PDB file of C-alpha atoms and ligand atoms in Angstrom:
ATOM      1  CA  UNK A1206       7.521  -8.466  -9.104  1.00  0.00           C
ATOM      2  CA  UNK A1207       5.644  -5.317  -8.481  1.00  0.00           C
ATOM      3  CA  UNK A1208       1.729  -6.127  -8.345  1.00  0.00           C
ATOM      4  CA  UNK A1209      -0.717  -2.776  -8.399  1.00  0.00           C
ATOM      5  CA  UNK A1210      -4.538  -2.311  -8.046  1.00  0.00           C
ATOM      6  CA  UNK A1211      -5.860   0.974  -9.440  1.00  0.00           C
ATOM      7  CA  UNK A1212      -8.562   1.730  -7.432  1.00  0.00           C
ATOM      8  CA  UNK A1213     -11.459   3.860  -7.959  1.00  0.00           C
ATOM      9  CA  UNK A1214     -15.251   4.668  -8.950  1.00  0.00           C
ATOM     10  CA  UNK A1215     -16.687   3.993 -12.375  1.00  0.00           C
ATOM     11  CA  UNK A1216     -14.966   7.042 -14.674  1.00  0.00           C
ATOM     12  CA  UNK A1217     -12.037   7.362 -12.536  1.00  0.00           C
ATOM     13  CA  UNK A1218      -9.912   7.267 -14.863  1.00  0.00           C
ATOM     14  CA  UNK A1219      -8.171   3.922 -14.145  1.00  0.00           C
ATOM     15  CA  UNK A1220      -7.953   2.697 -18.173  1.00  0.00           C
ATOM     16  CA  UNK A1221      -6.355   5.821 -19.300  1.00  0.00           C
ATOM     17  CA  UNK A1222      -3.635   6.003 -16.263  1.00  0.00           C
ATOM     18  CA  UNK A1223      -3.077   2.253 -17.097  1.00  0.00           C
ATOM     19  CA  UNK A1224      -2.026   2.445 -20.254  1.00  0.00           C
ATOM     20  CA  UNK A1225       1.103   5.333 -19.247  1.00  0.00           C
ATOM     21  CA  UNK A1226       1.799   2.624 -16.402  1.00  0.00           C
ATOM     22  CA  UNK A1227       2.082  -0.500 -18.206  1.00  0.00           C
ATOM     23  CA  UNK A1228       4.435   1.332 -20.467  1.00  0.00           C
ATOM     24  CA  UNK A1229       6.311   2.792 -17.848  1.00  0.00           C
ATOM     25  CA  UNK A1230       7.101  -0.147 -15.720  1.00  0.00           C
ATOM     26  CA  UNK A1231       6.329  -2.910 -18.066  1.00  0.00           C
ATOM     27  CA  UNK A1232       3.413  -4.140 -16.115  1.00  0.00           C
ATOM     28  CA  UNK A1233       0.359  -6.585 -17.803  1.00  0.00           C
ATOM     29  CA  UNK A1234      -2.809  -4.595 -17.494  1.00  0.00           C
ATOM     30  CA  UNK A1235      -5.780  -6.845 -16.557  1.00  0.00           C
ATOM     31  CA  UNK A1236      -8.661  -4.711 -16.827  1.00  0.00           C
ATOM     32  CA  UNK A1237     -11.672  -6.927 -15.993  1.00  0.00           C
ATOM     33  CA  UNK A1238     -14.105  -4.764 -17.755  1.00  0.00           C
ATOM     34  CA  UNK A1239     -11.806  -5.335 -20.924  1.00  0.00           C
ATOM     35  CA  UNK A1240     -11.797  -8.400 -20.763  1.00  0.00           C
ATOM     36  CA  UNK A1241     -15.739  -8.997 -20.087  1.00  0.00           C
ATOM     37  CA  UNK A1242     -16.393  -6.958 -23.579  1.00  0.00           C
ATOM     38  CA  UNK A1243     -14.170  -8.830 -25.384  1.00  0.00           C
ATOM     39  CA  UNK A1244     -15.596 -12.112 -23.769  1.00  0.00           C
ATOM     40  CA  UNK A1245     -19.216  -9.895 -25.454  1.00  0.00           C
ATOM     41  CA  UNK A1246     -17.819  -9.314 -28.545  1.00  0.00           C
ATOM     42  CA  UNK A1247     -16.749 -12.563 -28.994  1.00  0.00           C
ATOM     43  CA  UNK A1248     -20.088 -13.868 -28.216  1.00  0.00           C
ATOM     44  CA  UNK A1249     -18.212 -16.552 -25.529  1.00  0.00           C
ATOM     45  CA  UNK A1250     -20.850 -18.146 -22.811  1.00  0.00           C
ATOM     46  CA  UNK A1251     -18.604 -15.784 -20.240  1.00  0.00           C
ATOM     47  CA  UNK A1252     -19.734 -12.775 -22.214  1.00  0.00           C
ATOM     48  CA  UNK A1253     -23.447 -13.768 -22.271  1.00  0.00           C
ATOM     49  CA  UNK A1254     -23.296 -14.202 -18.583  1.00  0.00           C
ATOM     50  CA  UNK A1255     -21.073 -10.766 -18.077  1.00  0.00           C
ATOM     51  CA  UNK A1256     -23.254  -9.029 -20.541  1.00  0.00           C
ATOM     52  CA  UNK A1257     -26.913  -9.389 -18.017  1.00  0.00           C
ATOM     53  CA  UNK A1258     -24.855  -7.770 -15.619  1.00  0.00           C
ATOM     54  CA  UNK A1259     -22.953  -5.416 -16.984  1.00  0.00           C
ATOM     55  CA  UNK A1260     -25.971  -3.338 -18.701  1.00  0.00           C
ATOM     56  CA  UNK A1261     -27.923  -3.040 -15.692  1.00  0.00           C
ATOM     57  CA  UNK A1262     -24.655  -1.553 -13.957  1.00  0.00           C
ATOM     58  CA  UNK A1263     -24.683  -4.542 -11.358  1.00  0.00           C
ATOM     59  CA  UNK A1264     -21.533  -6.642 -10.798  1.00  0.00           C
ATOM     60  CA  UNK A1265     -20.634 -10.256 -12.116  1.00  0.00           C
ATOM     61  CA  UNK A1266     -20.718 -12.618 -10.044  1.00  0.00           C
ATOM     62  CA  UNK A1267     -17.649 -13.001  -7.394  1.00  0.00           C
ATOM     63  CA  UNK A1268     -16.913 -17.124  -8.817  1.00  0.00           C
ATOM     64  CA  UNK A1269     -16.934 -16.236 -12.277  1.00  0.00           C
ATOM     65  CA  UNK A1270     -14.801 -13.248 -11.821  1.00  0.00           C
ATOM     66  CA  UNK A1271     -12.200 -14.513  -9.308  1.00  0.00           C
ATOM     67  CA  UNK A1272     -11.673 -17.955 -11.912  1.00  0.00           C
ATOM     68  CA  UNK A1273     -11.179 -15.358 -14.898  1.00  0.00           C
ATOM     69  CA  UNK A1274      -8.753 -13.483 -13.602  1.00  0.00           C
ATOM     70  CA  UNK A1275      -6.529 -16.195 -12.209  1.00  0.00           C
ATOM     71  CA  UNK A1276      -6.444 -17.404 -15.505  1.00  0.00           C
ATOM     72  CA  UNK A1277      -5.666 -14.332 -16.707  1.00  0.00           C
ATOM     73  CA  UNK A1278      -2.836 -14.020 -14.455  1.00  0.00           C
ATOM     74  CA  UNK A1279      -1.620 -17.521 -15.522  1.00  0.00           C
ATOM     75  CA  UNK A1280      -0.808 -16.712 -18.800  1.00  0.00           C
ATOM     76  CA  UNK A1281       1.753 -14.598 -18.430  1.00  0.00           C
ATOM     77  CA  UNK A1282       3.834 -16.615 -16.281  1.00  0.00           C
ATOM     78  CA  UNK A1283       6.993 -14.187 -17.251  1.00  0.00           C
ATOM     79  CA  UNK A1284       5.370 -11.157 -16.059  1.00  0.00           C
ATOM     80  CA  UNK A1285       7.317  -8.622 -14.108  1.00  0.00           C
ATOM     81  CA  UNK A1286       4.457  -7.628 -12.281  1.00  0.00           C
ATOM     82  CA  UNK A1287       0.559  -6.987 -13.100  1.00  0.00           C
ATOM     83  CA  UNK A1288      -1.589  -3.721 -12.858  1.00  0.00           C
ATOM     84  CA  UNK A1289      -4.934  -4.946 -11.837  1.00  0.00           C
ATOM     85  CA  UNK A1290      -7.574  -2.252 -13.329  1.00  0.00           C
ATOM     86  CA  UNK A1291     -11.398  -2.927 -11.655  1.00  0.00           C
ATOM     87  CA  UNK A1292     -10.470  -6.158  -9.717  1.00  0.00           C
ATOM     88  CA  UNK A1293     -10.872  -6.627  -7.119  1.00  0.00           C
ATOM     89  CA  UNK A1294     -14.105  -5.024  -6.076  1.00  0.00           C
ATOM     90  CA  UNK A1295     -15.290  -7.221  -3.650  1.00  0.00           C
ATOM     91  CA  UNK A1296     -13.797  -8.189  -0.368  1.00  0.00           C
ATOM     92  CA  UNK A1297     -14.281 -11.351  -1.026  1.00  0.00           C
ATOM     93  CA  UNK A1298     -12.520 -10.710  -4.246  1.00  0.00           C
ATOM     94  CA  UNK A1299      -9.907  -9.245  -2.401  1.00  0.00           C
ATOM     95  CA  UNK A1300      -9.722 -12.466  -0.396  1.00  0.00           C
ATOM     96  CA  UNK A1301      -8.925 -14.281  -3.320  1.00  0.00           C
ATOM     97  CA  UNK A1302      -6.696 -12.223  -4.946  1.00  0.00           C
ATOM     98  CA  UNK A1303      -4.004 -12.220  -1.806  1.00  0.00           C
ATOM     99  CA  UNK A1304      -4.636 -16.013  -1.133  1.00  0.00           C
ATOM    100  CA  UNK A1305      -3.723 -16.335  -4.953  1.00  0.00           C
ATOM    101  CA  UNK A1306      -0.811 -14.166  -4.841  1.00  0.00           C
ATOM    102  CA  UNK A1307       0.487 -15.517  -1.638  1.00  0.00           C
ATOM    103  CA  UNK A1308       0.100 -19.415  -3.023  1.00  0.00           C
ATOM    104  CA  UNK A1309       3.024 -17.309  -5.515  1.00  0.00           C
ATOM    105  CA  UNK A1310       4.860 -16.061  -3.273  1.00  0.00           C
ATOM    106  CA  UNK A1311       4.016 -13.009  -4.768  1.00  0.00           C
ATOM    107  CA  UNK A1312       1.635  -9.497  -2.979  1.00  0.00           C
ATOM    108  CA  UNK A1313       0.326  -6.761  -3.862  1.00  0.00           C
ATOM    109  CA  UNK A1314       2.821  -3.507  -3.570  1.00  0.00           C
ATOM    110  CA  UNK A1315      -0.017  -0.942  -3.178  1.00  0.00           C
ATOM    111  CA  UNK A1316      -3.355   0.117  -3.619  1.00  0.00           C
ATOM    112  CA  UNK A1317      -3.674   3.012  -6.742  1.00  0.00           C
ATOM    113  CA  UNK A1318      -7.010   4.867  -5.780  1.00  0.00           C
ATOM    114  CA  UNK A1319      -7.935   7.934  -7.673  1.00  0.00           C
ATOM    115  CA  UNK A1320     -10.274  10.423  -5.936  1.00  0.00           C
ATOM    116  CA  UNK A1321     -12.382  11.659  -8.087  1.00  0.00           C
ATOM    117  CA  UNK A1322     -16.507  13.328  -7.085  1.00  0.00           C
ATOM    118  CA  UNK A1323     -19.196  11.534  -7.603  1.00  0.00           C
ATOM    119  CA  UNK A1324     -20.850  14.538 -10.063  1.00  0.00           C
ATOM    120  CA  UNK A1325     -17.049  14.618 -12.089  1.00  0.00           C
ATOM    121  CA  UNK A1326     -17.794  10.727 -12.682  1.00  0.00           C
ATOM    122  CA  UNK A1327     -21.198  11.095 -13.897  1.00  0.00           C
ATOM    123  CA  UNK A1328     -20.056  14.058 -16.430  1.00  0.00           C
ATOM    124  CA  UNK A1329     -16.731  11.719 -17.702  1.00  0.00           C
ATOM    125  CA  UNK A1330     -19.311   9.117 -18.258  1.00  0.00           C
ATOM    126  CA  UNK A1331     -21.709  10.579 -19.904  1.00  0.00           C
ATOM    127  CA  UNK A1332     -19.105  12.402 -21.925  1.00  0.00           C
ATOM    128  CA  UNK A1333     -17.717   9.276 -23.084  1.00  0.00           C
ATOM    129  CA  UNK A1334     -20.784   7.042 -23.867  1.00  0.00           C
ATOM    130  CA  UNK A1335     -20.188   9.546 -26.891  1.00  0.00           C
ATOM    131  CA  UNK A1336     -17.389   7.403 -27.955  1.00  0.00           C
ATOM    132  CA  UNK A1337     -17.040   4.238 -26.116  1.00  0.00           C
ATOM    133  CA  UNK A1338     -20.136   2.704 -27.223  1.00  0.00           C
ATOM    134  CA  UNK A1339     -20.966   1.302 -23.581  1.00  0.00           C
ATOM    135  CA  UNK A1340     -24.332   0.918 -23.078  1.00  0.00           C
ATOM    136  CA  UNK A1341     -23.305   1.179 -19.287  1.00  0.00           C
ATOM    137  CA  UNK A1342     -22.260   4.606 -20.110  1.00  0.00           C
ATOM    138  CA  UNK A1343     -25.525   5.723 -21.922  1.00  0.00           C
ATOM    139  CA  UNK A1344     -28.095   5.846 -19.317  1.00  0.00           C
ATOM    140  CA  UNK A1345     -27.899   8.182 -16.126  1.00  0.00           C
ATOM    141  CA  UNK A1346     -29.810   5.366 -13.605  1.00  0.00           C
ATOM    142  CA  UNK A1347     -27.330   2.834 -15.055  1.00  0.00           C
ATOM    143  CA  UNK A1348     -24.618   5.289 -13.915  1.00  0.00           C
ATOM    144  CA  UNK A1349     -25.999   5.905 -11.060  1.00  0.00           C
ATOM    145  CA  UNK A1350     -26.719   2.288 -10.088  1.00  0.00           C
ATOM    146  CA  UNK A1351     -22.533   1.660 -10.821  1.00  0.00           C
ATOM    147  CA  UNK A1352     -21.659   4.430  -8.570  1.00  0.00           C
ATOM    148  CA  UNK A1353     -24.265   2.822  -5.624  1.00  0.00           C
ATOM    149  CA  UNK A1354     -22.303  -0.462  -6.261  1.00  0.00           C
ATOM    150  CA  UNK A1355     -19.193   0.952  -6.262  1.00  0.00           C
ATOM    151  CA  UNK A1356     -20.131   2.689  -2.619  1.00  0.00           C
ATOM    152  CA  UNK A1357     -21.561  -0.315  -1.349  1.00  0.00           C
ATOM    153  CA  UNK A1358     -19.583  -3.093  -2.348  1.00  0.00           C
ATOM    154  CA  UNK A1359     -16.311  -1.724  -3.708  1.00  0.00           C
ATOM    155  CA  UNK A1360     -15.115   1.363  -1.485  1.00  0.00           C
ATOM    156  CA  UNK A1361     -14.781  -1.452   1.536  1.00  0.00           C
ATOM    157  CA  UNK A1362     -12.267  -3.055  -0.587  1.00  0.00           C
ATOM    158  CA  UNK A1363      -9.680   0.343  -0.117  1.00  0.00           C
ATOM    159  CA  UNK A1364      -9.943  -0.301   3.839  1.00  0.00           C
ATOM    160  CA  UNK A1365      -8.589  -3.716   3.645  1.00  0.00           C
ATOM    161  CA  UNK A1366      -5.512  -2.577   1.760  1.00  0.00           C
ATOM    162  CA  UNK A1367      -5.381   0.583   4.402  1.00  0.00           C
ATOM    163  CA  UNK A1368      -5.232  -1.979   6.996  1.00  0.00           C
ATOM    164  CA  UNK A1369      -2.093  -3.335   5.096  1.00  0.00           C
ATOM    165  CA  UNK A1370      -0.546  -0.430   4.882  1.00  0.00           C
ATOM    166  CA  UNK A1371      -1.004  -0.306   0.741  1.00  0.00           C
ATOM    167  CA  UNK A1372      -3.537   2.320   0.340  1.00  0.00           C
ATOM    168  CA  UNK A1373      -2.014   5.351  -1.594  1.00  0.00           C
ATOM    169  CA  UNK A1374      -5.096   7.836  -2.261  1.00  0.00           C
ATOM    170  CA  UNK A1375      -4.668  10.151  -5.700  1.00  0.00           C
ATOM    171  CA  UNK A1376      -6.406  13.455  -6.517  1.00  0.00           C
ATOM    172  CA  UNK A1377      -7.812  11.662  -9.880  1.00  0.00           C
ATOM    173  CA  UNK A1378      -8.890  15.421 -10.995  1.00  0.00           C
ATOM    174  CA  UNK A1379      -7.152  17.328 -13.199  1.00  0.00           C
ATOM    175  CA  UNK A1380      -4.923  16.486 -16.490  1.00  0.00           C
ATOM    176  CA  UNK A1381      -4.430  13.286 -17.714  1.00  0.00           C
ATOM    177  CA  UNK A1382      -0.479  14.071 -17.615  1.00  0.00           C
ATOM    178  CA  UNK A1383      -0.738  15.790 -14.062  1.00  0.00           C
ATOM    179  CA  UNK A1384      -2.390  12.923 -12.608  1.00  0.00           C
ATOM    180  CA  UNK A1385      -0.078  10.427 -14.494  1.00  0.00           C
ATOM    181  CA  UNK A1386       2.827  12.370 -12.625  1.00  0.00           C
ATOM    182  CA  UNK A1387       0.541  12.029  -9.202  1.00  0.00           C
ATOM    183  CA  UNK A1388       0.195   8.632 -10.179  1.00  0.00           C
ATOM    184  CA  UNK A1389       4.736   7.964 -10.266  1.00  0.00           C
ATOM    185  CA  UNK A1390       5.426  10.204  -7.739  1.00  0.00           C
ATOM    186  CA  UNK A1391       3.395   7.675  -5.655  1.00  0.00           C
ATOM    187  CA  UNK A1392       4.627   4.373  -6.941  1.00  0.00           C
ATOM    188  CA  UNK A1393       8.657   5.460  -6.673  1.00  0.00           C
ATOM    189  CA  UNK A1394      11.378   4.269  -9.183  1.00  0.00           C
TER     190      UNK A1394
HETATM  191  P1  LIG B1506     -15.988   1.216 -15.005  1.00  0.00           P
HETATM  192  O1  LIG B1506     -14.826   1.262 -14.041  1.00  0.00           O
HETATM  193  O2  LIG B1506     -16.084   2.413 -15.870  1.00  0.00           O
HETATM  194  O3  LIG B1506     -17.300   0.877 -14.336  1.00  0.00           O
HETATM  195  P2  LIG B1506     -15.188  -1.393 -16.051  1.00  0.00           P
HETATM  196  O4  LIG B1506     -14.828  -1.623 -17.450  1.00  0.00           O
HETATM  197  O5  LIG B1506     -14.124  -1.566 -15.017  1.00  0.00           O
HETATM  198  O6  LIG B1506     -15.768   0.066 -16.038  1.00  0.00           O
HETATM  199  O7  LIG B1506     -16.393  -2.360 -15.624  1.00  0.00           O
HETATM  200  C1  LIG B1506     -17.577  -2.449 -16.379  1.00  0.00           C
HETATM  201  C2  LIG B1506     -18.526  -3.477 -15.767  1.00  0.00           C
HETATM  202  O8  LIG B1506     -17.910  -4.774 -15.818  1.00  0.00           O
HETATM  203  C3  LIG B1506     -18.875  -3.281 -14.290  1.00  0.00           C
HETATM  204  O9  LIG B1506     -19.937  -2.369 -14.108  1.00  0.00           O
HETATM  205  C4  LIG B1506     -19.257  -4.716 -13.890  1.00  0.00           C
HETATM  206  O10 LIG B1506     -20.552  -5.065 -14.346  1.00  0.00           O
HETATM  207  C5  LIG B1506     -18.270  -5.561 -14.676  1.00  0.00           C
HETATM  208  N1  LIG B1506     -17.043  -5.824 -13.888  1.00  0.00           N
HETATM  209  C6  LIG B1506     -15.786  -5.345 -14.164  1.00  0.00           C
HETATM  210  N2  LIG B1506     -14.910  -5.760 -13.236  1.00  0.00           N
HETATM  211  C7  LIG B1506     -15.618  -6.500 -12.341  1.00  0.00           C
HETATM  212  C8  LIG B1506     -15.303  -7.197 -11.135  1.00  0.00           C
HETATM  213  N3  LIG B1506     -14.049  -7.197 -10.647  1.00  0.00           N
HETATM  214  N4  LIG B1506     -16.282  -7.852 -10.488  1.00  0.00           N
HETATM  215  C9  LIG B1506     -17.536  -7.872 -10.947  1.00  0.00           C
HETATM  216  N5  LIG B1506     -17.920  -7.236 -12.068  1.00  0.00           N
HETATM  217  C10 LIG B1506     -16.982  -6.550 -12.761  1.00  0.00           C
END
């Protein structure tokens, strides 16, 4: 099984390098975002929760996300490996994710993280609240307040997979298809 995280800040880039990857090596791409606005659009009780969150650019809670994920994960019991896309983003999420794995016999290969600047991120964003419909996208202090989370909380996570020995940092500026090439270059046949 090969098990990935891409890594990195709001506008990164991580859902459009996903979908080339998941292709490519026939991964599952759990995108937590994704998965929260369908959880919205469906109008679930996770999506209600998610949803007072999500617009103020704050995370969801670590419990609800860690159980939704692993359930995730259990549904696709044939996988050949997963591409997780925004999880985790906590260390305790982290945590969880390994002790999960492990209870699988199964780890994480490496640690995707595209390195992008903060004032890139803000323009992507703002570029594409043109099209995605996000209200997260559509408001610079809600921007700002993701990128503060993702300093605070989420950047720690990349040290604990540096300790491992995971950590694989990628210029995340520059084409779509040049970074896609960055992207296999790093992960190998
Ligand atoms: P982006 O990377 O552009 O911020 P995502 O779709 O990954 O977009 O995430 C959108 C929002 O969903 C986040 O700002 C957060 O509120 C919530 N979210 C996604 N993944 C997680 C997670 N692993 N833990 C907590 N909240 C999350």
């Amino acid at each position: 099984m090969r098990n990935l995280i891409l890594f990195g800040p709001p506008g990164a880039g991580k859902g459009t390098q996903s979908a080339f990857l998941v292709e490519h090596y026939n991964l599952v791409h759990l995108s937590t975002g994704d998965i929260f606005r369908a959880n919205i659009k469906g109008q679930t009780e996770l999506g209600t929760l998610a949803q007072s969150y999500m617009n103020q650019g704050q995370l969801v809670p670590d419990d609800v996300t860690i159980r939704m994920l692993e359930s995730e994960v259990d549904k696709h019991p044939e996988a050949a490996g997963f591409i997780f896309d925004g999880f985790p983003r906590t260390t305790a999420q982290a945590a969880a994710l390994d002790a999960f794995l492990e209870g699988k016999g199964q780890t994480i290969a490496a640690m995707l993280a595209l390195e992008v600047p903060e004032d890139e991120l803000k323009t992507r964003l703002l570029a594409r609240a043109e099209t995605s419909g996000r209200p997260d996208d559509a408001d610079p202090a809600v921007i700002q307040k993701r990128i503060d989370v993702y300093n605070a909380e989420t950047a720690p996570v990349a040290d604990h997979y540096r300790a491992a020995g995971k950590y694989q940092g990628i210029d995340g500026v520059g084409s779509i298809a040049d970074i896609t090439a960055r992207l296999t270059n790093a992960i190998g046949a």
